[in-house]
Coordinates of C-alpha atoms in Angstrom, one line a residue:
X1 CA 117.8 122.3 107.0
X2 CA 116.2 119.2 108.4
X3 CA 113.1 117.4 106.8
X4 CA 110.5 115.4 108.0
X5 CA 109.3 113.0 106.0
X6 CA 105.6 111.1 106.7
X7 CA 105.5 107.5 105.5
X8 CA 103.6 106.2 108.4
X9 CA 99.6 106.4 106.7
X10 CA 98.2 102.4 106.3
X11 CA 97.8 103.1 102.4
X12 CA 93.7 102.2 102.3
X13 CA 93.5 102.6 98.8
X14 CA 96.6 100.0 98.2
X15 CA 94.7 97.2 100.8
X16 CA 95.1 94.5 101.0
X17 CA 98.2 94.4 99.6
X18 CA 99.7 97.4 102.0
X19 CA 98.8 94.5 104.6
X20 CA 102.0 93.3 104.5
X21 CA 104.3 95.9 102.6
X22 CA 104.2 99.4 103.3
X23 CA 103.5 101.7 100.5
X24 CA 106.3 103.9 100.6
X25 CA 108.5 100.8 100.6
X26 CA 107.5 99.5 97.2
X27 CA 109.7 99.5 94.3
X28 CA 109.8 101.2 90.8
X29 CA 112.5 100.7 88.4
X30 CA 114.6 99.2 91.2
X31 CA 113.9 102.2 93.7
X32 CA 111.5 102.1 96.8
X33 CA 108.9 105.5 96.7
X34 CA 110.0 106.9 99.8
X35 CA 113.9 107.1 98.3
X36 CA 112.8 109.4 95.0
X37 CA 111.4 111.9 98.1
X38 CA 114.5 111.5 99.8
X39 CA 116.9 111.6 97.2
X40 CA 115.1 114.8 95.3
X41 CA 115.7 116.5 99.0
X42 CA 119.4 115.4 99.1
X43 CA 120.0 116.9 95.9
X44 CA 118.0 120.1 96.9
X45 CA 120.4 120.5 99.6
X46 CA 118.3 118.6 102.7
X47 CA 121.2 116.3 104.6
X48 CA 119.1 115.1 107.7
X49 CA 115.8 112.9 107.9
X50 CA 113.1 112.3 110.3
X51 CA 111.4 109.6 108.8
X52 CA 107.6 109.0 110.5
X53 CA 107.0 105.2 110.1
X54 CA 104.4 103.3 111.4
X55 CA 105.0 99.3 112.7
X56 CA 106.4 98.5 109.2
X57 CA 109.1 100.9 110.1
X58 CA 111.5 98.3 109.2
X59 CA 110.7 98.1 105.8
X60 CA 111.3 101.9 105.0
X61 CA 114.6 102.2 106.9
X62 CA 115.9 98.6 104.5
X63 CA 115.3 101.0 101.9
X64 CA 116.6 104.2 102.9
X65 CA 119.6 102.5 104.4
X66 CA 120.2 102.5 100.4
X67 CA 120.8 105.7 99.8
X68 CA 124.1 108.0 101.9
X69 CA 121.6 110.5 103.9
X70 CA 121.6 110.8 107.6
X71 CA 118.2 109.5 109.0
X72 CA 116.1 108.5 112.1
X73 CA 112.8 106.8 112.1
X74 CA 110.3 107.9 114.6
X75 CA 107.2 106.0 115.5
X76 CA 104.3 107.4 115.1
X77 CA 102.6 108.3 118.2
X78 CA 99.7 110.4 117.1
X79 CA 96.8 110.0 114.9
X80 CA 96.5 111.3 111.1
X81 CA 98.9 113.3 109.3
X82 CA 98.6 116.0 111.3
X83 CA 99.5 113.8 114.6
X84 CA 102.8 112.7 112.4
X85 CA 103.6 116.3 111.8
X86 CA 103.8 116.9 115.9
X87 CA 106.1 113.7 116.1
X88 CA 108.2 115.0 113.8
X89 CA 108.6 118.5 114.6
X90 CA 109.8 117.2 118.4
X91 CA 113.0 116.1 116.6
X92 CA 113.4 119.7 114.9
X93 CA 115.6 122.4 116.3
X94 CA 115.8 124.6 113.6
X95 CA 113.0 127.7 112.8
X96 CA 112.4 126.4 109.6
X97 CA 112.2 122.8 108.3
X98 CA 111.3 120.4 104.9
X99 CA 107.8 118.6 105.4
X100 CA 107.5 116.4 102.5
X101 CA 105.3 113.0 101.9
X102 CA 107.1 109.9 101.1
X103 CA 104.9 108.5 98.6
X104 CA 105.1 111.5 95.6
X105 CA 107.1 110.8 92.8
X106 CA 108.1 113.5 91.4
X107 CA 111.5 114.4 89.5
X108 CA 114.7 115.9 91.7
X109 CA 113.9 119.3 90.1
X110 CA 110.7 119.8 92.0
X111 CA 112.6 119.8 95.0
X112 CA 115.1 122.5 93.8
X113 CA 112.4 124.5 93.0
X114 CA 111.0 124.4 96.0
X115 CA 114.4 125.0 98.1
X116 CA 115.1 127.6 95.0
X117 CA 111.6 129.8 95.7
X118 CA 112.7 130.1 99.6
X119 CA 115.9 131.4 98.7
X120 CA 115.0 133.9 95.9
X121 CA 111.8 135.3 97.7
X122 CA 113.0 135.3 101.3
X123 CA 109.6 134.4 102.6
X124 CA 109.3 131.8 105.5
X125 CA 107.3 129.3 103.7
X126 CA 106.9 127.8 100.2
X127 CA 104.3 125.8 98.8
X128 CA 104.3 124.2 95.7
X129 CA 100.6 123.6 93.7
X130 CA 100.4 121.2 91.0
X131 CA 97.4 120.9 88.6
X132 CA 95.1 118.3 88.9
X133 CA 92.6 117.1 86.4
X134 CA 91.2 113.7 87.8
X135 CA 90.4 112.5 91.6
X136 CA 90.3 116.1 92.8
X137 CA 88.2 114.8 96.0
X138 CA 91.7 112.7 97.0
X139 CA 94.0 115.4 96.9
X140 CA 94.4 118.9 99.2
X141 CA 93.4 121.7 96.9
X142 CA 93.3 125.4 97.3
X143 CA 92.4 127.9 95.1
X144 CA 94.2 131.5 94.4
X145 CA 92.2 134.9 96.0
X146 CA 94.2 138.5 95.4
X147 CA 97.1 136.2 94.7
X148 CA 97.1 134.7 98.5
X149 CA 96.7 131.0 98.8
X150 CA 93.7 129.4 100.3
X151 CA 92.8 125.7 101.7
X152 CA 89.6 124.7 100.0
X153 CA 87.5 121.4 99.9
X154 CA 86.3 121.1 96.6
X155 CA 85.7 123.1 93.4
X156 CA 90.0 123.8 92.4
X157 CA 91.9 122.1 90.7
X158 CA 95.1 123.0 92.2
X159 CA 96.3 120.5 94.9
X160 CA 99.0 120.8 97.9
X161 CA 102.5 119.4 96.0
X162 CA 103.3 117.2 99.4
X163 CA 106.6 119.2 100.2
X164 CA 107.0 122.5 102.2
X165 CA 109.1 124.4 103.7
X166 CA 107.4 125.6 107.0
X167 CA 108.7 127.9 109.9
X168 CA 108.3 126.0 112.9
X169 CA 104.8 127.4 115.0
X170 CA 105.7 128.7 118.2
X171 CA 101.9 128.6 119.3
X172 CA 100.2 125.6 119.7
X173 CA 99.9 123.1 116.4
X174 CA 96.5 121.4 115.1
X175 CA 95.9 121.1 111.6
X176 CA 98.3 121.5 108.9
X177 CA 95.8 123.0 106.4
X178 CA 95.1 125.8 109.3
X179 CA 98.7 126.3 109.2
X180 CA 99.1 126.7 105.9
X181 CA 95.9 128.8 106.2
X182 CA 97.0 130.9 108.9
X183 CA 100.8 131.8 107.1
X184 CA 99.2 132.6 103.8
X185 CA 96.7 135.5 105.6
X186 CA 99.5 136.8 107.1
X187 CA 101.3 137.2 104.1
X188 CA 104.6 134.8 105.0
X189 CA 103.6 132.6 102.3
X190 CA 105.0 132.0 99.0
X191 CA 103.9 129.4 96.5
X192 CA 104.8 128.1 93.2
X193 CA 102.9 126.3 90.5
X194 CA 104.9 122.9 88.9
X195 CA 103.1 121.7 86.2
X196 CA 105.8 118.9 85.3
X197 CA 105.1 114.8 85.8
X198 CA 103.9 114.7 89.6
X199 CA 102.3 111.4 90.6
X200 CA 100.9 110.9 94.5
X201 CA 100.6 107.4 95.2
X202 CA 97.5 106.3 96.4
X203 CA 95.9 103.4 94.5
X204 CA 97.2 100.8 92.1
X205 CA 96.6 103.0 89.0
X206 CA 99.0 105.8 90.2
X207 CA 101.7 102.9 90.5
X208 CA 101.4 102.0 87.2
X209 CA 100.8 106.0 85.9
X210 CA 104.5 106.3 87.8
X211 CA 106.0 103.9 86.4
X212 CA 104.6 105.0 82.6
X213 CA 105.7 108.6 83.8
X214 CA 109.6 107.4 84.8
X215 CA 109.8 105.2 82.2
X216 CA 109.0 108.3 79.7
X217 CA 112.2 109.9 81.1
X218 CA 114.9 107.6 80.9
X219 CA 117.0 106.4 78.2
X220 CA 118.1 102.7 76.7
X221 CA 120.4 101.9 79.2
X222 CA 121.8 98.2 78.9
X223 CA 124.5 96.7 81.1
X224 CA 127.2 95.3 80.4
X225 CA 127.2 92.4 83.0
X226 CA 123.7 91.3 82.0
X227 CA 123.5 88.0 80.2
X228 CA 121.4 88.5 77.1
X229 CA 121.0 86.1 74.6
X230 CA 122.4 86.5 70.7
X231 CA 119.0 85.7 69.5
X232 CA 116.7 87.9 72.1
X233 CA 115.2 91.5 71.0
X234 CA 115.6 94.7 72.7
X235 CA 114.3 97.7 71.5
X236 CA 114.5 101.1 72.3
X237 CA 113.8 103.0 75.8
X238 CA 114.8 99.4 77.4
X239 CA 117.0 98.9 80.5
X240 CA 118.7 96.2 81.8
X241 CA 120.2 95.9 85.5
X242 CA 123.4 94.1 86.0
X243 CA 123.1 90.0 86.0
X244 CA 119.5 90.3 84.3
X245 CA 118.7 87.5 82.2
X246 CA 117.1 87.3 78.7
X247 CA 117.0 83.8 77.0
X248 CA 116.2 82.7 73.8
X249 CA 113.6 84.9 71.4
X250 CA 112.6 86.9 74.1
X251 CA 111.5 90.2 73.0
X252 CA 111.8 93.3 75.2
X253 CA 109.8 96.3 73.6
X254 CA 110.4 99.6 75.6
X255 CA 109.8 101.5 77.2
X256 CA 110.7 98.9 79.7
X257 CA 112.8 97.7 83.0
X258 CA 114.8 94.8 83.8
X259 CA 116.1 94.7 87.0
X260 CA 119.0 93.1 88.7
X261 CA 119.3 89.3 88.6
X262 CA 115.6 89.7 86.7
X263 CA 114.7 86.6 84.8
X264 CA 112.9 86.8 81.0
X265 CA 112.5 83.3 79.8
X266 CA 112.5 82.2 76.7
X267 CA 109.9 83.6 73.7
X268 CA 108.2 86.0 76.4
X269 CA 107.1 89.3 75.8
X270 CA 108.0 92.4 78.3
X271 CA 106.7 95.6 76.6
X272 CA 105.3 98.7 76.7
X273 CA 105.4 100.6 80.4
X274 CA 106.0 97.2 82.2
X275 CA 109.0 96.8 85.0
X276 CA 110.3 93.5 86.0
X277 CA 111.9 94.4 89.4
X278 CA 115.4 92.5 91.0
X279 CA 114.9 89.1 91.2
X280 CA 111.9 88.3 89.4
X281 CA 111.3 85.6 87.0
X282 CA 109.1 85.6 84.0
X283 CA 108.6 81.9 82.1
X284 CA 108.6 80.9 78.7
X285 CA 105.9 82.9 76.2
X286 CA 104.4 85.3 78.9
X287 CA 103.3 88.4 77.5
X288 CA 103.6 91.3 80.2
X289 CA 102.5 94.9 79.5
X290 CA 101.9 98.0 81.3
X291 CA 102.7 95.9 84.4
X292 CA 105.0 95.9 87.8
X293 CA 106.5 93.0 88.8
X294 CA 107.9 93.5 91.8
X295 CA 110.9 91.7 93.5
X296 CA 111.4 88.2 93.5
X297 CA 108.0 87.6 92.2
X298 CA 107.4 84.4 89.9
X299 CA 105.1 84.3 86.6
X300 CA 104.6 81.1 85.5
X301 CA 105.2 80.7 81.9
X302 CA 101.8 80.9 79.4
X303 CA 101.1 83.8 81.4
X304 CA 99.2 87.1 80.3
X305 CA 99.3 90.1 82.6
X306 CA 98.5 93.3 81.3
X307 CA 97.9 96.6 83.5
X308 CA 98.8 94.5 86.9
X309 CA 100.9 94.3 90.1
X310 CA 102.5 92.0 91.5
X311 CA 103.8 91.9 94.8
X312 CA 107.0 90.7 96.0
X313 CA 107.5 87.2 96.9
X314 CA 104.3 86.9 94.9
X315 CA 104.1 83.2 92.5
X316 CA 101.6 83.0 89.6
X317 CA 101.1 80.0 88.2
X318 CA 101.2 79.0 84.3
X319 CA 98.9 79.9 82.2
X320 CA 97.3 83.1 84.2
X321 CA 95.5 85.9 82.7
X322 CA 94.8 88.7 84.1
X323 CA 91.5 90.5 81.9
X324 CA 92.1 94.7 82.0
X325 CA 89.0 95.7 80.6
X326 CA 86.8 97.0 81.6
X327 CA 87.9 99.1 84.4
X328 CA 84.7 100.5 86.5
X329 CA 86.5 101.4 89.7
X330 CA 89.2 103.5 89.2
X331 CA 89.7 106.5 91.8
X332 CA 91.8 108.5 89.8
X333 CA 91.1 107.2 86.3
X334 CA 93.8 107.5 84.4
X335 CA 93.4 104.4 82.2
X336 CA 90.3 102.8 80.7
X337 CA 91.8 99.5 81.7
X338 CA 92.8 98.0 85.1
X339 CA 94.4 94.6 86.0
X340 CA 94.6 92.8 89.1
X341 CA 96.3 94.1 92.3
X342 CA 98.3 90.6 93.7
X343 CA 99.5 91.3 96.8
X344 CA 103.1 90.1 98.4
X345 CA 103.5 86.3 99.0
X346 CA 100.2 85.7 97.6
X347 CA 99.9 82.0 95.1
X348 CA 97.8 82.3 92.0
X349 CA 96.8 78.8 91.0
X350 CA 98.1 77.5 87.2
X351 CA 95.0 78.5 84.6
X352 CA 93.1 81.3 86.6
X353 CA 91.4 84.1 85.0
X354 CA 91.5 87.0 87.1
X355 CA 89.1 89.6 86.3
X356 CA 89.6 93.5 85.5
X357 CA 90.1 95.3 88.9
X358 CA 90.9 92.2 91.5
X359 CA 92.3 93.0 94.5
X360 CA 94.1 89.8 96.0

């Protein structure tokens, strides 16, 4: 069974740093978004890939190229997600095919579910609903009637999961929500309800709710080829990539990443939900928390950045603080605080004081 897989949307509520990295290609805990879809499919059983991309393209196949899956990225042609459904399906052959999003992060079992439920039931299409508490007005929602599945606008609280299996339409395609519509009236339909960690990327506080939710999962995991000094701290739920470095009375307080070649300088703080991606460097006597630093980003030391991104490439200067609180635009509030959003490339002048919510 093929999938197509859409990662080809401008990411609005990620502007302006999805002006120059696209969404699906940024990293958490040393993986780009688009490769936990991909790889939850590979494990499901899914061994081919048509990836919709839009002229970032190359940034997405860098980053699939990663992982050992057969793939081909398609331009998009048409418009909205419903035009990169009809560029993908061109590639498709089969009767039935995987139409997943590339920017859910989701653990490898919801796609076994989902591939599990179209065995078992023998129905031609399965869609997975996931609860949703916050932001209902972002997501797709539908609500259950005489337990058959229908596409509402508001007033549910049961959203689309962002990966079906679908029978290819033989009549003429529009709107995906009519399709999924038209296959649950006639009764071809099944649908399951995961109400494990699920986290659609959208804005900059679902990139930080990810990155608490995958950092809850995973265990101390320290390598052996990182250089870490006799006199640094790590505590529990903490890992460390190969040739990170950790100098003097640094402390590291999980949960928390360190990627490969990652820099912690000396007397600096990394705790609590904050990733410090390949390549980055953090001075002396930062303090970073509940924070993703992306690759090859540079935090001058003195530095304070709490509930903040950081995009790759980015340099902040010494002395920086980034204020959290309070938070007054969140989309999908899922915190009461919210840092700055520093997007790729971008310099932060020694001293500033960024206030809560920035986008730069």
């Amino acid at each position: 069974m093929k999938a197509i897989v859409l990662a080809g949307g401008k990411g609005e509520g990620l502007l302006p740093y999805t002006d120059k990295v696209q969404k699906e290609a940024i990293t958490v805990l040393g993986k780009a978004i688009i490769n936990y879809t991909i790889d939850g499919l590979k494990k499901a059983g899914v061994k081919e890939f048509e990836i919709i991309v839009n002229e970032k393209g190359n940034q997405i196949e860098e980053e699939v190229e990663k992982l050992d899956v057969s793939f081909e990225t398609i331009v998009q042609k048409r418009q909205g997600i419903d035009g990169a459904v009809l560029d993908g399906m061109e590639k498709i052959d089969d009767d039935v095919f995987v139409l997943a999003f590339g920017d859910i992060v989701v653990p490898a079992e919801f796609y076994k579910s989902l591939m599990d439920t179209y065995i078992m039931t023998g129905r031609q299409a399965v869609i997975p609903l996931v609860p949703v508490s916050e932001g209902t007005e972002t997501y797709g929602l539908v609500k259950i009637v005489d337990n058959k599945l229908k596409v509402v606008k508001e007033s549910s609280t049961l959203a689309l999961g962002g990966a079906y299996i679908l029978p290819k339409p033989k009549d003429n395609f529009t709107s995906l929500l009519d399709y999924i519509d038209l296959l649950a009236s006639e009764a071809k339909l099944n649908y399951f309800i995961w109400s494990e960690n699920w986290v659609d990327i959208g804005y900059p506080e679902d990139l930080l709710f990810a990155l608490e939710t995958l950092l809850r999962r995973k265990e101390s995991v320290i390598s052996d080829k990182a250089e870490i000094s006799k006199d640094a701290i790590i505590g529990k739920g903490v890992i460390v990539e190969d040739n990170a470095i950790i100098e003097d009375y640094a402390i590291i307080k999980g949960p928390a990443y360190i990627g490969k070649n990652a820099y912690v300088g000396s007397f600096s703080l990394v705790r609590d939900y904050s990733s410090i991606e390949e390549g980055a460097k953090i001075g002396a006597y930062c303090e970073i928390a509940h924070s993703l630093i992306e690759p090859f980003a540079e935090v001058g030391s003195k530095s304070y950045l709490t509930y903040s991104i950081v995009g790759k490439g980015a340099k902040i200067g010494a002395s920086v603080i980034t204020a959290s609180y309070p938070a007054q635009s969140l989309s999908r509030p899922r915190f009461n605080k919210l840092g700055a959003l520093i997007s790729p490339e971008k310099v932060i002048k020694h001293g500033s004081v960024i206030e809560a919510g920035m986008k730069i």
